[in-house]
Coordinates of C-alpha atoms in Angstrom, one line a residue:
M880 CA 0.0 0.0 0.0
R881 CA 2.8 2.4 0.9
K882 CA 4.5 1.7 -2.5
Y883 CA 1.2 2.4 -4.3
L884 CA 0.8 5.8 -2.5
F885 CA 4.5 6.7 -3.1
F886 CA 4.1 5.8 -6.8
M887 CA 0.9 7.9 -7.1
L888 CA 2.6 10.9 -5.3
I889 CA 5.5 10.7 -7.9
I890 CA 3.0 10.6 -10.8
V891 CA 1.0 13.6 -9.5
S892 CA 4.3 15.6 -8.9
V893 CA 5.6 14.9 -12.4
L894 CA 2.2 15.9 -13.9
S895 CA 2.1 19.1 -11.9
I896 CA 5.7 20.1 -12.8
S897 CA 5.1 19.5 -16.5
A898 CA 1.9 21.5 -16.5
C899 CA 3.7 24.4 -15.0
N900 CA 6.5 24.2 -17.6
N901 CA 4.0 24.3 -20.4
K902 CA 2.4 27.5 -18.9
D903 CA 5.8 29.1 -18.6
K904 CA 6.6 28.4 -22.3
K905 CA 3.4 29.9 -23.5
A906 CA 4.0 33.0 -21.4
D907 CA 7.5 33.4 -22.8
E908 CA 6.3 33.3 -26.5
L909 CA 6.0 36.7 -28.1
P910 CA 2.8 37.5 -30.0
E911 CA 3.0 37.9 -33.7
F912 CA 3.3 41.5 -35.0
V913 CA 0.2 43.3 -36.2
E914 CA 0.7 43.8 -40.0
V915 CA -0.9 46.4 -42.1
E916 CA -1.2 46.2 -45.9
L917 CA -2.1 49.7 -47.2
T918 CA -3.6 49.8 -50.7
I919 CA -4.8 52.7 -52.9
N920 CA -7.2 52.2 -55.8
P921 CA -6.4 53.8 -58.2
E922 CA -2.9 54.9 -57.3
K923 CA -3.2 57.6 -59.9
G924 CA -6.6 59.2 -59.6
N925 CA -8.4 62.1 -61.1
V926 CA -9.7 65.4 -59.6
N927 CA -13.2 65.0 -58.0
E928 CA -13.2 61.2 -58.5
P929 CA -13.2 58.9 -55.5
I930 CA -10.1 57.0 -54.5
V931 CA -10.4 54.0 -52.2
F932 CA -7.9 53.6 -49.3
E933 CA -7.8 50.3 -47.5
A934 CA -5.7 49.1 -44.5
K935 CA -5.9 45.3 -44.3
V936 CA -4.9 44.5 -40.6
T937 CA -3.7 41.0 -39.7
Q938 CA -1.9 39.3 -36.9
G939 CA -0.4 36.0 -38.2
D940 CA -3.2 34.3 -40.1
E941 CA -5.9 36.1 -38.2
N942 CA -7.8 39.2 -39.5
V943 CA -7.8 42.0 -36.9
E944 CA -11.4 43.2 -36.7
D945 CA -11.1 44.8 -33.2
A946 CA -8.4 47.4 -33.7
D947 CA -8.3 50.1 -31.0
E948 CA -8.0 52.8 -33.6
V949 CA -7.4 53.2 -37.3
T950 CA -6.7 56.7 -38.6
F951 CA -5.7 57.8 -42.1
E952 CA -3.5 60.9 -42.3
I953 CA -3.6 62.4 -45.7
W954 CA -1.8 65.5 -47.1
R955 CA -0.6 67.0 -50.4
A956 CA 3.2 67.2 -50.8
H957 CA 4.8 70.2 -49.1
D958 CA 1.5 71.1 -47.4
E959 CA 1.6 71.7 -43.7
K960 CA -2.0 70.8 -43.2
H961 CA -2.6 67.1 -42.7
E962 CA -6.1 65.7 -42.6
K963 CA -6.7 62.9 -40.1
I964 CA -9.8 60.7 -40.7
K965 CA -10.8 58.0 -38.3
V966 CA -12.0 54.8 -40.1
E967 CA -14.0 51.9 -38.9
H968 CA -13.8 48.2 -39.7
T969 CA -15.7 47.1 -42.8
E970 CA -15.0 43.4 -43.3
N971 CA -12.4 40.7 -43.0
G972 CA -9.8 43.0 -41.2
I973 CA -10.2 45.8 -43.8
Y974 CA -10.6 49.4 -42.7
R975 CA -11.7 51.5 -45.7
L976 CA -12.1 55.1 -46.7
E977 CA -13.4 56.6 -50.0
K978 CA -12.3 60.2 -50.7
S979 CA -12.2 62.6 -53.6
F980 CA -9.6 65.4 -54.0
Q981 CA -10.2 68.9 -55.6
Q982 CA -6.6 69.7 -56.2
E983 CA -4.1 67.9 -58.5
G984 CA -0.7 66.9 -57.1
T985 CA 1.3 64.3 -55.3
Y986 CA -0.2 63.2 -52.0
Y987 CA 0.8 61.0 -49.1
I988 CA -1.2 58.7 -46.7
I989 CA -0.2 57.1 -43.5
S990 CA -2.5 54.6 -41.9
H991 CA -2.0 54.8 -38.1
V992 CA -3.2 51.4 -36.7
T993 CA -3.3 50.7 -33.0
A994 CA -4.3 47.1 -32.2
R995 CA -3.5 44.5 -29.6
D996 CA -1.0 46.8 -27.8
M997 CA 0.9 47.4 -31.0
H998 CA 1.2 50.4 -33.4
N999 CA 1.9 50.2 -37.2
M1000 CA 2.0 53.1 -39.6
P1001 CA 2.8 52.4 -43.2
K1002 CA 3.1 55.3 -45.6
K1003 CA 2.3 55.5 -49.3
E1004 CA 2.5 58.1 -52.1
F1005 CA -0.3 58.6 -54.7
V1006 CA -1.1 61.1 -57.4
V1007 CA -4.3 63.0 -58.2
G1008 CA -4.3 64.3 -61.8
T1009 CA -0.8 65.7 -62.6
A1010 CA 1.9 65.0 -60.1
S1011 CA 3.5 67.8 -58.2
E1012 CA 7.0 67.9 -56.8
P1013 CA 7.2 65.0 -54.2
E1014 CA 8.6 65.5 -50.7
D1015 CA 12.2 64.5 -50.0
P1016 CA 12.0 61.4 -47.8
S1017 CA 15.2 62.2 -46.0
E1018 CA 13.8 65.6 -44.8
S1019 CA 10.3 64.2 -44.0
K1020 CA 9.2 64.8 -40.4
D1021 CA 7.1 61.6 -40.9
S1022 CA 10.1 59.3 -41.2
M1023 CA 10.3 59.2 -37.4
K1024 CA 11.2 56.0 -35.7
M1025 CA 8.4 54.1 -34.2
E1026 CA 8.4 54.3 -30.5
G1027 CA 6.0 53.2 -27.8
H1028 CA 2.5 54.5 -28.4

């Protein structure tokens, strides 16, 4: 009987230790980054015709439909005024904005995405009508390093 109790005690101890080790391994794993694929359709638009901007937000193979905030920042090259537009989730991890522009030129968009304690902000250039002189990327105040949000 004592051997049986001793044997059972060893089995329970081993199972408890291995269960704790599995929890520790899961806690040490880093979550996958939140990725943002920014698309512009069409990339060369016309004055007063809509352009569709989409930010497809994923984490690993999962669509992120619960982002804390998605904001599109849009401006014409060399313009100090930047328009910020908050966008909502539409479907399958896609956050969409449709917008028309009254002035020709080279424009920029940054999608500011905050989701699951991460921040990602891809930037793209697009043209409405005839391109204007683009901004110099080395002088851009938007080329700041990503730091804690």
